[in-house]
XYZ file of C-alpha atoms in Angstrom:
683
model
C -33.792 -54.922 56.026
C -37.134 -55.811 57.446
C -39.699 -54.645 59.941
C -41.506 -57.337 61.941
C -44.176 -57.950 64.588
C -44.577 -60.905 66.958
C -48.373 -61.154 66.465
C -49.484 -64.606 65.391
C -52.047 -63.099 62.996
C -49.489 -60.962 61.248
C -49.237 -60.716 57.484
C -46.096 -60.188 55.430
C -45.880 -57.924 52.369
C -42.885 -57.559 50.079
C -42.297 -53.964 49.109
C -40.022 -53.010 46.203
C -38.914 -49.362 45.842
C -37.371 -48.009 42.576
C -35.312 -44.788 42.770
C -34.861 -42.600 39.712
C -31.548 -41.819 38.059
C -32.174 -38.149 39.044
C -31.626 -39.085 42.659
C -28.509 -37.730 44.368
C -26.954 -40.792 45.989
C -26.067 -41.059 49.680
C -29.007 -39.262 51.312
C -29.147 -38.425 55.029
C -32.811 -39.206 55.469
C -35.327 -41.416 57.223
C -37.858 -43.008 54.788
C -41.143 -44.328 56.241
C -43.910 -46.365 54.567
C -47.469 -47.115 55.621
C -49.996 -49.335 53.839
C -53.639 -48.177 53.733
C -56.203 -50.942 53.198
C -59.954 -51.051 52.997
C -60.031 -52.354 56.600
C -57.267 -50.347 58.249
C -53.870 -48.673 58.065
C -50.568 -50.194 59.107
C -48.141 -48.436 61.449
C -45.265 -46.516 59.886
C -42.417 -48.786 58.821
C -38.890 -47.402 58.672
C -37.454 -48.479 55.309
C -34.228 -46.510 55.260
C -32.201 -44.877 58.012
C -29.636 -42.142 57.507
C -26.368 -43.524 56.085
C -27.814 -46.948 55.200
C -27.285 -45.815 51.612
C -30.384 -47.473 50.230
C -32.230 -45.623 47.471
C -29.080 -44.739 45.552
C -29.357 -43.412 42.016
C -31.235 -45.932 39.857
C -31.451 -48.521 42.701
C -34.280 -51.019 43.223
C -34.536 -51.991 46.919
C -36.721 -54.719 48.440
C -38.111 -54.906 51.956
C -40.278 -57.338 53.982
C -43.003 -55.397 55.777
C -44.926 -57.310 58.394
C -48.217 -55.916 59.760
C -50.146 -57.139 62.759
C -53.667 -56.144 61.697
C -55.792 -57.262 58.774
C -55.686 -54.466 56.187
C -58.030 -55.811 53.537
C -57.491 -54.736 49.920
C -54.579 -52.265 49.745
C -55.835 -48.930 48.419
C -53.072 -46.417 49.145
C -49.396 -46.227 50.150
C -48.053 -43.393 52.297
C -44.375 -42.478 51.903
C -42.771 -40.021 54.260
C -39.274 -38.576 54.207
C -37.718 -36.942 57.280
C -34.391 -35.191 56.974
C -31.567 -36.219 59.297
C -29.019 -33.472 58.695
C -28.990 -31.973 55.213
C -32.183 -31.352 53.214
C -32.325 -33.079 49.858
C -34.922 -34.453 47.492
C -35.649 -38.018 46.488
C -36.997 -39.012 43.061
C -39.258 -42.009 43.556
C -40.150 -43.893 40.372
C -42.591 -46.502 41.693
C -43.361 -48.956 44.482
C -44.664 -52.493 44.000
C -46.296 -54.527 46.756
C -46.584 -58.291 46.819
C -49.552 -59.170 49.066
C -49.724 -62.247 51.373
C -52.046 -63.773 48.728
C -49.262 -63.430 46.117
C -50.898 -60.581 44.138
C -48.687 -57.760 42.801
C -49.844 -54.163 43.065
C -48.038 -51.353 41.232
C -47.945 -47.767 42.616
C -46.449 -45.339 40.056
C -44.984 -42.143 41.452
C -42.419 -40.546 39.103
C -41.978 -37.445 41.198
C -39.781 -35.773 43.757
C -40.372 -36.308 47.492
C -39.112 -33.350 49.424
C -38.295 -33.031 53.113
C -40.927 -33.269 55.774
C -43.543 -34.216 53.172
C -45.889 -37.168 53.023
C -46.809 -38.491 49.590
C -49.851 -40.726 49.200
C -49.882 -43.031 46.163
C -52.719 -44.903 44.534
C -52.214 -48.130 42.630
C -51.532 -47.705 38.922
C -54.928 -48.581 37.510
C -56.358 -45.484 35.860
C -59.795 -44.452 37.205
C -62.331 -41.824 36.230
C -64.020 -39.875 39.039
C -67.152 -42.011 38.739
C -65.129 -45.186 39.240
C -64.215 -44.387 42.869
C -66.749 -45.830 45.299
C -65.007 -45.734 48.683
C -64.677 -42.712 50.917
C -60.874 -43.284 51.231
C -60.326 -43.047 47.449
C -62.765 -40.161 46.876
C -61.164 -38.200 49.692
C -57.625 -38.854 48.383
C -58.650 -37.680 44.931
C -60.204 -34.469 46.249
C -57.260 -33.674 48.540
C -54.720 -34.152 45.766
C -56.496 -31.596 43.573
C -56.925 -29.118 46.451
C -53.178 -29.272 47.151
C -52.314 -29.003 43.459
C -54.527 -25.934 42.971
C -52.695 -24.159 45.823
C -49.367 -25.090 44.241
C -50.242 -24.452 40.553
C -51.806 -21.009 40.461
C -52.633 -19.026 37.324
C -50.732 -15.742 36.854
C -50.715 -13.018 34.216
C -47.268 -12.146 32.872
C -48.599 -9.426 30.568
C -52.159 -8.197 29.949
C -53.597 -9.886 26.872
C -51.300 -12.960 27.099
C -52.606 -16.463 27.850
C -52.285 -16.967 31.604
C -49.252 -18.875 32.787
C -47.872 -20.306 36.036
C -47.757 -17.866 38.929
C -43.944 -17.891 39.503
C -41.332 -15.268 38.837
C -38.362 -17.600 38.616
C -37.470 -21.250 37.963
C -36.584 -21.810 41.608
C -40.099 -20.708 42.709
C -41.729 -23.529 40.679
C -43.078 -26.659 42.386
C -40.173 -29.139 42.648
C -41.859 -31.654 40.368
C -41.865 -29.399 37.314
C -38.355 -27.954 37.707
C -35.555 -29.163 35.467
C -33.652 -32.067 36.915
C -30.496 -29.957 36.757
C -29.547 -26.504 35.609
C -27.076 -27.983 33.122
C -27.880 -26.966 29.564
C -30.974 -24.991 30.620
C -29.680 -21.557 31.556
C -30.158 -19.332 28.486
C -27.151 -17.164 29.154
C -25.001 -20.261 29.694
C -26.382 -21.771 26.469
C -25.695 -18.629 24.443
C -22.165 -18.323 25.762
C -21.539 -22.025 25.114
C -22.946 -21.641 21.647
C -20.650 -18.715 20.871
C -17.692 -20.713 22.082
C -18.732 -23.720 19.985
C -19.211 -21.475 16.970
C -15.889 -19.649 17.550
C -17.567 -16.196 17.274
C -16.562 -14.683 20.590
C -13.957 -12.545 18.877
C -16.647 -10.496 17.143
C -18.666 -9.640 20.261
C -16.656 -6.490 21.103
C -17.535 -5.199 17.619
C -21.186 -4.455 18.465
C -22.659 -1.836 16.079
C -19.841 -2.423 13.568
C -21.131 -3.379 10.089
C -19.846 -6.249 8.023
C -17.983 -5.391 4.836
C -19.974 -7.469 2.340
C -22.029 -10.694 2.127
C -18.887 -12.854 2.078
C -17.866 -11.218 5.383
C -20.798 -12.999 7.114
C -18.966 -16.246 6.415
C -16.488 -15.334 9.170
C -19.132 -16.323 11.792
C -20.735 -19.015 9.706
C -20.045 -22.546 10.743
C -19.619 -24.884 7.790
C -20.911 -28.342 8.545
C -20.769 -30.485 5.451
C -24.022 -31.429 3.725
C -26.229 -29.347 5.999
C -29.193 -27.285 4.989
C -27.545 -24.174 6.466
C -24.687 -24.368 3.972
C -27.106 -24.909 1.095
C -29.007 -21.807 2.245
C -25.789 -19.807 2.279
C -25.059 -20.798 -1.317
C -28.582 -20.233 -2.695
C -30.273 -17.642 -0.462
C -30.458 -14.966 -3.158
C -32.366 -17.226 -5.600
C -36.145 -16.877 -5.949
C -36.758 -20.630 -5.720
C -35.056 -20.765 -2.303
C -37.043 -17.745 -1.070
C -40.301 -19.421 -2.102
C -39.344 -22.902 -0.831
C -38.964 -21.642 2.744
C -42.643 -20.744 2.930
C -43.375 -24.462 2.526
C -40.617 -26.235 4.415
C -38.592 -23.664 6.335
C -38.954 -22.582 9.960
C -42.267 -20.892 9.489
C -44.318 -23.011 7.078
C -47.679 -21.685 8.294
C -48.043 -18.278 6.594
C -48.517 -19.081 2.896
C -52.038 -19.369 1.570
C -53.749 -19.591 -1.786
C -54.794 -16.198 -3.145
C -58.167 -16.101 -4.853
C -58.564 -12.338 -4.795
C -55.962 -9.578 -4.405
C -56.536 -7.370 -1.343
C -57.238 -3.739 -2.316
C -54.187 -2.613 -0.328
C -51.918 -4.597 -2.719
C -52.656 -3.289 -6.254
C -50.617 -5.650 -8.344
C -51.513 -5.745 -12.049
C -50.951 -8.261 -14.808
C -48.655 -5.757 -16.545
C -46.386 -5.609 -13.501
C -45.878 -9.354 -13.253
C -46.464 -10.704 -16.757
C -42.751 -11.421 -17.260
C -43.031 -13.860 -14.281
C -46.208 -15.584 -15.479
C -45.458 -18.655 -17.639
C -48.861 -19.800 -18.824
C -49.848 -16.858 -21.100
C -52.701 -16.051 -18.694
C -53.643 -12.827 -16.896
C -53.015 -12.540 -13.187
C -56.759 -12.961 -12.545
C -56.825 -16.148 -14.665
C -53.759 -17.504 -12.838
C -55.587 -16.885 -9.551
C -58.672 -18.719 -10.794
C -56.495 -21.687 -11.738
C -55.020 -21.724 -8.219
C -51.516 -20.700 -9.172
C -51.184 -17.554 -7.010
C -50.281 -17.510 -3.329
C -49.929 -14.731 -0.814
C -48.156 -14.049 2.521
C -49.261 -10.985 4.507
C -47.393 -9.720 7.590
C -50.174 -7.292 8.567
C -49.712 -8.213 12.244
C -46.429 -6.265 12.250
C -48.043 -3.023 11.023
C -47.353 -0.289 13.535
C -45.085 -2.408 15.783
C -42.304 -0.128 17.016
C -38.679 -1.007 16.429
C -36.361 -1.826 19.324
C -35.178 1.316 21.092
C -33.118 -0.303 23.886
C -29.876 0.721 22.167
C -29.893 4.503 21.473
C -26.850 4.141 19.213
C -28.680 1.914 16.720
C -32.056 2.724 15.189
C -33.887 -0.497 14.285
C -36.757 -0.881 11.852
C -39.798 -3.135 11.462
C -42.011 -3.376 8.394
C -45.243 -5.290 7.513
C -44.768 -6.518 3.914
C -47.111 -8.333 1.572
C -45.642 -10.881 -0.836
C -47.306 -12.420 -3.887
C -46.025 -15.820 -5.038
C -46.530 -17.845 -8.210
C -46.517 -21.572 -8.861
C -44.544 -21.860 -12.089
C -44.608 -24.666 -14.640
C -42.117 -26.699 -12.588
C -44.593 -26.318 -9.674
C -42.026 -24.297 -7.760
C -43.260 -21.393 -5.676
C -41.479 -18.150 -6.558
C -42.034 -14.503 -5.530
C -43.474 -12.153 -8.134
C -44.336 -8.967 -6.209
C -43.442 -7.450 -2.813
C -44.880 -4.354 -1.137
C -42.913 -3.534 2.043
C -45.617 -1.530 3.847
C -49.354 -2.187 4.079
C -50.760 0.964 2.551
C -50.027 1.599 -1.158
C -48.629 5.057 -2.020
C -45.850 6.484 -4.201
C -43.326 6.142 -1.353
C -44.181 2.434 -1.018
C -43.456 0.897 -4.453
C -44.291 -2.668 -5.402
C -40.976 -4.391 -6.053
C -40.733 -6.966 -8.841
C -38.239 -9.607 -10.078
C -37.781 -7.403 -13.207
C -36.423 -4.547 -11.034
C -32.743 -3.831 -10.460
C -30.952 -6.734 -8.748
C -30.435 -5.068 -5.367
C -33.874 -3.483 -5.250
C -35.422 -6.946 -5.560
C -32.948 -8.575 -3.206
C -33.573 -6.022 -0.432
C -37.352 -6.384 -0.811
C -36.933 -10.156 -0.290
C -34.692 -9.553 2.715
C -37.403 -7.402 4.286
C -39.882 -10.237 3.863
C -37.447 -12.712 5.358
C -36.827 -10.440 8.333
C -40.572 -9.986 8.902
C -41.029 -13.731 8.640
C -38.403 -14.187 11.329
C -40.335 -11.878 13.689
C -43.664 -13.594 13.135
C -42.030 -17.017 13.446
C -40.284 -16.296 16.734
C -43.101 -14.499 18.500
C -46.345 -15.926 17.118
C -45.699 -19.313 15.461
C -43.106 -20.432 18.030
C -43.594 -18.530 21.303
C -47.353 -18.092 21.400
C -48.705 -21.046 19.412
C -46.433 -23.709 20.890
C -44.744 -22.559 24.119
C -47.470 -20.414 25.719
C -50.391 -22.592 24.562
C -48.581 -25.723 25.802
C -48.147 -24.101 29.214
C -51.857 -23.447 29.402
C -52.492 -27.151 28.795
C -49.868 -28.040 31.423
C -51.111 -25.777 34.224
C -54.764 -26.797 33.603
C -53.762 -30.461 33.709
C -51.989 -30.130 37.061
C -54.898 -28.158 38.536
C -57.796 -30.344 37.387
C -56.592 -33.931 36.674
C -55.375 -36.120 39.557
C -52.546 -38.596 38.954
C -55.013 -41.502 38.855
C -56.977 -39.989 35.956
C -56.230 -41.700 32.607
C -55.904 -38.323 30.858
C -53.273 -37.183 33.368
C -51.341 -40.346 32.642
C -51.745 -39.730 28.937
C -50.750 -36.053 28.952
C -48.066 -35.811 31.604
C -45.169 -36.941 29.307
C -46.170 -34.247 26.832
C -45.837 -31.316 29.204
C -42.480 -32.410 30.740
C -40.326 -29.315 31.492
C -42.664 -27.002 29.526
C -43.557 -24.778 32.465
C -39.879 -24.738 33.465
C -38.591 -23.675 30.047
C -41.242 -20.959 29.754
C -40.450 -19.640 33.215
C -36.793 -19.526 32.306
C -37.693 -17.637 29.091
C -39.723 -15.050 31.059
C -36.855 -14.792 33.543
C -33.997 -14.299 31.076
C -35.026 -14.275 27.399
C -38.212 -12.290 26.692
C -38.231 -10.123 29.817
C -37.410 -6.396 29.851
C -33.686 -5.993 29.030
C -33.514 -9.777 28.401
C -31.563 -11.580 25.733
C -34.301 -11.064 23.142
C -33.689 -7.308 23.271
C -30.022 -7.687 22.304
C -30.443 -8.729 18.678
C -34.091 -8.440 17.630
C -35.896 -5.438 16.096
C -39.090 -6.524 17.931
C -37.323 -6.587 21.278
C -37.894 -3.797 23.770
C -41.654 -4.461 23.854
C -42.571 -5.106 20.218
C -42.747 -8.847 20.845
C -45.226 -8.239 23.674
C -47.476 -6.160 21.388
C -47.327 -8.897 18.777
C -48.491 -11.646 21.148
C -51.300 -9.365 22.381
C -52.465 -8.825 18.816
C -52.045 -12.465 17.777
C -54.240 -13.603 20.677
C -57.170 -12.168 18.770
C -56.519 -14.684 15.996
C -55.652 -17.715 18.074
C -58.384 -20.247 17.531
C -59.011 -23.858 18.363
C -59.312 -24.718 14.676
C -55.902 -23.125 13.973
C -54.396 -25.751 16.307
C -56.237 -28.591 14.501
C -53.579 -29.393 11.935
C -55.805 -30.674 9.074
C -58.233 -27.763 9.511
C -55.421 -25.188 9.557
C -54.027 -26.564 6.274
C -57.489 -26.434 4.671
C -58.150 -22.907 5.943
C -55.151 -21.783 3.862
C -56.345 -23.912 0.890
C -52.986 -25.732 0.908
C -54.333 -29.274 1.192
C -53.911 -30.423 -2.423
C -50.973 -32.748 -3.006
C -51.452 -32.285 -6.753
C -51.240 -28.502 -6.503
C -48.170 -28.406 -4.242
C -46.452 -31.820 -4.377
C -43.510 -30.954 -2.155
C -45.130 -29.330 0.893
C -43.510 -31.780 3.293
C -44.607 -29.918 6.432
C -48.189 -30.634 5.362
C -47.589 -34.232 4.306
C -45.559 -35.351 7.306
C -47.727 -33.336 9.710
C -50.871 -35.044 8.529
C -49.271 -38.484 8.975
C -48.126 -37.670 12.522
C -51.524 -36.067 13.361
C -53.330 -39.211 12.279
C -50.941 -41.481 14.238
C -51.501 -39.411 17.393
C -55.277 -39.311 16.870
C -55.420 -43.076 16.356
C -53.450 -43.608 19.603
C -55.567 -41.135 21.571
C -58.801 -42.675 20.243
C -57.602 -46.109 21.489
C -57.013 -44.675 24.963
C -60.358 -42.834 25.050
C -62.186 -46.030 24.001
C -60.501 -48.005 26.831
C -61.754 -45.659 29.557
C -64.915 -44.055 28.136
C -67.429 -46.580 26.903
C -70.021 -43.975 25.918
C -70.469 -40.258 25.276
C -72.428 -40.118 28.518
C -69.291 -41.112 30.485
C -67.428 -38.222 28.812
C -70.161 -35.778 29.867
C -70.137 -37.096 33.465
C -66.360 -36.787 33.923
C -66.313 -33.685 36.092
C -62.486 -33.531 36.164
C -62.209 -33.617 32.394
C -64.809 -30.849 32.097
C -62.937 -28.738 34.698
C -59.700 -29.237 32.685
C -61.386 -28.054 29.460
C -63.019 -25.126 31.200
C -59.724 -24.037 32.774
C -58.104 -23.894 29.332
C -61.013 -21.878 27.938
C -61.329 -19.421 30.851
C -57.645 -18.850 31.683
C -55.820 -19.782 28.488
C -58.229 -18.193 26.038
C -59.531 -15.566 28.503
C -63.101 -16.804 27.945
C -63.026 -15.500 24.363
C -65.961 -17.124 22.496
C -64.440 -16.198 19.127
C -61.486 -18.494 19.858
C -63.714 -21.484 19.220
C -62.182 -23.339 22.189
C -64.845 -25.601 23.708
C -66.084 -24.905 27.232
C -67.246 -28.492 27.551
C -66.719 -31.744 25.709
C -69.693 -34.022 25.150
C -68.564 -36.843 22.869
C -65.738 -39.350 22.659
C -64.965 -38.181 19.129
C -64.568 -34.555 20.275
C -62.462 -35.663 23.237
C -60.129 -37.609 20.963
C -59.708 -34.520 18.713
C -59.114 -32.285 21.724
C -56.437 -34.542 23.149
C -54.823 -34.793 19.720
C -54.600 -31.028 19.598
C -52.851 -30.989 22.949
C -50.321 -33.709 22.120
C -49.670 -32.560 18.542
C -49.097 -28.941 19.653
C -46.712 -29.876 22.442
C -44.728 -32.346 20.355
C -44.930 -32.240 16.559
C -45.879 -28.617 15.987
C -43.158 -27.363 18.278
C -40.594 -29.653 16.605
C -41.652 -28.372 13.134
C -41.060 -24.722 14.013
C -38.208 -24.988 16.479
C -35.482 -27.400 15.467
C -34.891 -25.946 12.002
C -33.824 -22.545 13.341
C -30.110 -23.116 12.893
C -30.662 -24.628 9.398
C -32.637 -21.695 8.082
C -31.634 -18.702 10.245
C -27.899 -19.106 10.826
C -27.046 -17.488 7.478
C -27.823 -13.959 8.686
C -28.830 -12.359 5.308
C -31.498 -15.070 4.898
C -33.167 -14.320 8.231
C -32.096 -10.957 9.668
C -33.316 -10.478 13.250
C -33.149 -6.732 12.811
C -32.787 -4.119 10.050
C -30.742 -0.972 10.686
C -31.854 1.128 7.682
C -35.378 2.043 6.667
C -36.924 0.304 3.631
C -36.291 2.110 0.325
C -38.949 4.644 -0.738
C -38.175 4.450 -4.432
C -36.770 2.038 -6.971
C -33.244 2.297 -8.376
C -31.586 3.638 -5.203
C -30.469 0.418 -3.487
C -26.790 -0.527 -3.517
C -25.043 -3.532 -2.044
C -23.532 -1.138 0.582
C -27.046 -0.045 1.616
C -28.078 -3.673 2.064
C -25.002 -4.426 4.208
C -25.736 -1.355 6.326
C -29.337 -2.524 6.709
C -28.381 -6.005 7.912
C -27.443 -6.742 11.552
C -24.094 -5.485 12.821
C -21.381 -7.902 13.935
C -22.441 -8.047 17.600
C -26.129 -8.619 16.886
C -25.235 -11.225 14.291
C -23.306 -13.154 16.924
C -26.120 -12.983 19.483
C -28.577 -14.150 16.860
C -26.317 -17.033 15.787
C -25.855 -18.102 19.437
C -29.647 -18.014 19.921
C -30.628 -20.100 16.923
C -27.869 -22.594 17.743
C -28.993 -22.960 21.398
C -32.687 -23.191 20.495
C -32.058 -25.872 17.891
C -30.437 -28.344 20.318
C -32.310 -31.266 21.881
C -32.374 -31.614 25.655
C -29.974 -34.032 27.281
C -31.621 -37.486 27.496
C -34.411 -36.248 25.183
C -37.566 -38.377 25.040
C -39.088 -38.562 21.557
C -42.656 -39.159 20.482
C -43.942 -42.539 21.551
C -41.214 -43.026 24.219
C -42.903 -43.482 27.631
C -40.258 -44.798 30.046
C -42.289 -43.617 33.040
C -44.975 -46.253 33.354
C -47.916 -44.212 34.584
C -50.244 -46.723 32.872
C -50.085 -50.358 34.016
C -53.052 -51.818 32.065
C -52.323 -54.239 29.261
C -54.752 -52.644 26.707
C -52.923 -49.341 27.077
C -49.528 -50.980 26.688
C -50.842 -52.569 23.483
C -52.098 -49.186 22.233
C -48.646 -47.716 22.939
C -46.973 -50.499 21.058
C -49.284 -49.943 18.056
C -48.555 -46.172 18.244
C -44.797 -46.775 18.183
C -45.198 -49.102 15.204
C -47.128 -46.434 13.332
C -44.518 -43.820 14.155
C -41.699 -46.146 13.052
C -43.436 -46.549 9.666
C -43.640 -42.788 9.253
C -39.947 -42.442 10.227
C -38.946 -45.005 7.593
C -41.119 -43.336 4.939
C -39.556 -39.930 5.629
C -36.015 -41.359 5.669
C -36.630 -43.033 2.297
C -38.061 -39.848 0.778
C -35.154 -37.767 2.090
C -32.506 -40.098 0.667
C -30.159 -38.165 -1.656
C -32.189 -34.930 -1.323
C -30.153 -31.724 -1.242
C -32.868 -30.259 0.980
C -34.166 -33.102 3.198
C -37.163 -32.364 5.430
C -36.896 -34.173 8.735
C -38.425 -31.888 11.369
C -41.586 -34.009 11.550
C -39.855 -37.360 11.457
C -41.096 -38.993 14.711
C -37.607 -39.908 15.813
C -36.826 -36.160 15.719
C -40.000 -35.013 17.600
C -39.518 -34.566 21.321
C -42.533 -35.516 23.478
C -42.819 -32.000 24.887
C -41.807 -28.365 24.594
C -38.582 -28.409 26.644
C -36.253 -26.033 24.823
């Protein structure tokens, strides 16, 4: 199809339009296009009429557009969609224009065009605010941000939380950040599907009914050969497995070197000497760097879930001391279940009766589950990533190189978080069904944890050093650390390449008003203006900018992958990761029986909900995009394409290294293998 004019001074442009695979084919719409040049604007050209069936799913359609007037250099394209009968949305990937002089211009879009809306596109060359010289381009940039700021408003879900998008439900979100389809997204649907897949529906009517013994849990346990979950089931009672999880399990961020025992944890050499293998005192072992500690103080005083009056649920705040033995394995040597020492709060030891020690470890594992879900996972990946996403949409226009860099890494993040607030962590939501910190405890935990959320804790190398866990010689098999550092460096190298392409000096960084507004939004709204958080209010150097962008991309991709996708591996065997405890911790030694432990663990119904949850949360999205995959070509410049190619090569090398290391391992670690790291928080 073509549009023509009889003017003898007319010029002909070839316009190519690419429709996304998200597009629902067979639209009843009129699609119009106008070209905006430095010297003038063309009239509207009708590209597609209702029932012409152009722009079908994945189609690339070409048109000849003839204009009578001289337009000069093309600066913008206007696309307008008018509905004919039924309203629907159109996903436009990009438009290319071949000018009369034979030049090709690319106009990336990669967004939905909804009814009765005009979308104005700039060509694909990334530009900083100072690069725009003409009124047309400056005005377009300003208008885009004004419209975005009306659309992407900050809202407070709970006092003390980082601010999030101002929307109560997924359907209230701007169309461009909604999921492409509801399939596989709805939490209730996912849980139900998970329970069907796991064949555990038959236990759901047995809510509040206890299991008979540990073996009874196998009735809901899915055996998949050679998986970590099965290995956990076989070895969960062993001290080496308990210690190993602090390094490479779901929550590998709690363990730190202990150089001095806290006064609230009065462990003596006499208590633990049967666990110490070097004929040294506890103090001497500490000086040599062989003692580690995990403290769940954040849970102290958090109330147990009261949403089910038939089942009392308990939360504790244990402290656990660990020892690096002569095989360099980390094993537990002392556990205190509550924070304050007193006769009713004994320090449990490996030398105690079998079930005393086992139950003490189970209490630590349950507490670890609560901190993992609410702080490590929800707050420090999901909620923080949403802050980055909302600030990006509010302060960086589509032409900005940092928008182009970051947009793949916030894909579906606001949508998944909105879904979670709608169905999962809301009052009477799914979280309340199985978790002892449901019913409001999880909200208290986030509010408390916000006081400790710092910029440096999101800088991976600094966070590792802050816990004195950086030494490969000390802990040779801390794969979370080793793989994380490799991925961090690969991301930082890539980001530095991009920064160097667009910012040729620190002065240019300082003068980028949009970048500064983005950073300020994160500080003011995400961190509530808390100076103690260490989040910068401004960025003044290229080096600091590279680090900051690395924090954003690493958090939204690698860190989330490290703490999310192992949930089924490590938490599906219920006794290893109980989401709730139904009996209080023992107040004395020698009283614990296996029956007491079974009565403490989750009942059949809660076990099934928990299993469905960790299954659903461990699944990748359909058509998942992994780190380094950028099918949407927001960038068109060759230097950026070369930087992306180098980034992918670096990631491939890391993937190969990890695959080789994991070969024949009974407990492979693959959560930070780049081919297993989605680009964004989307589940």
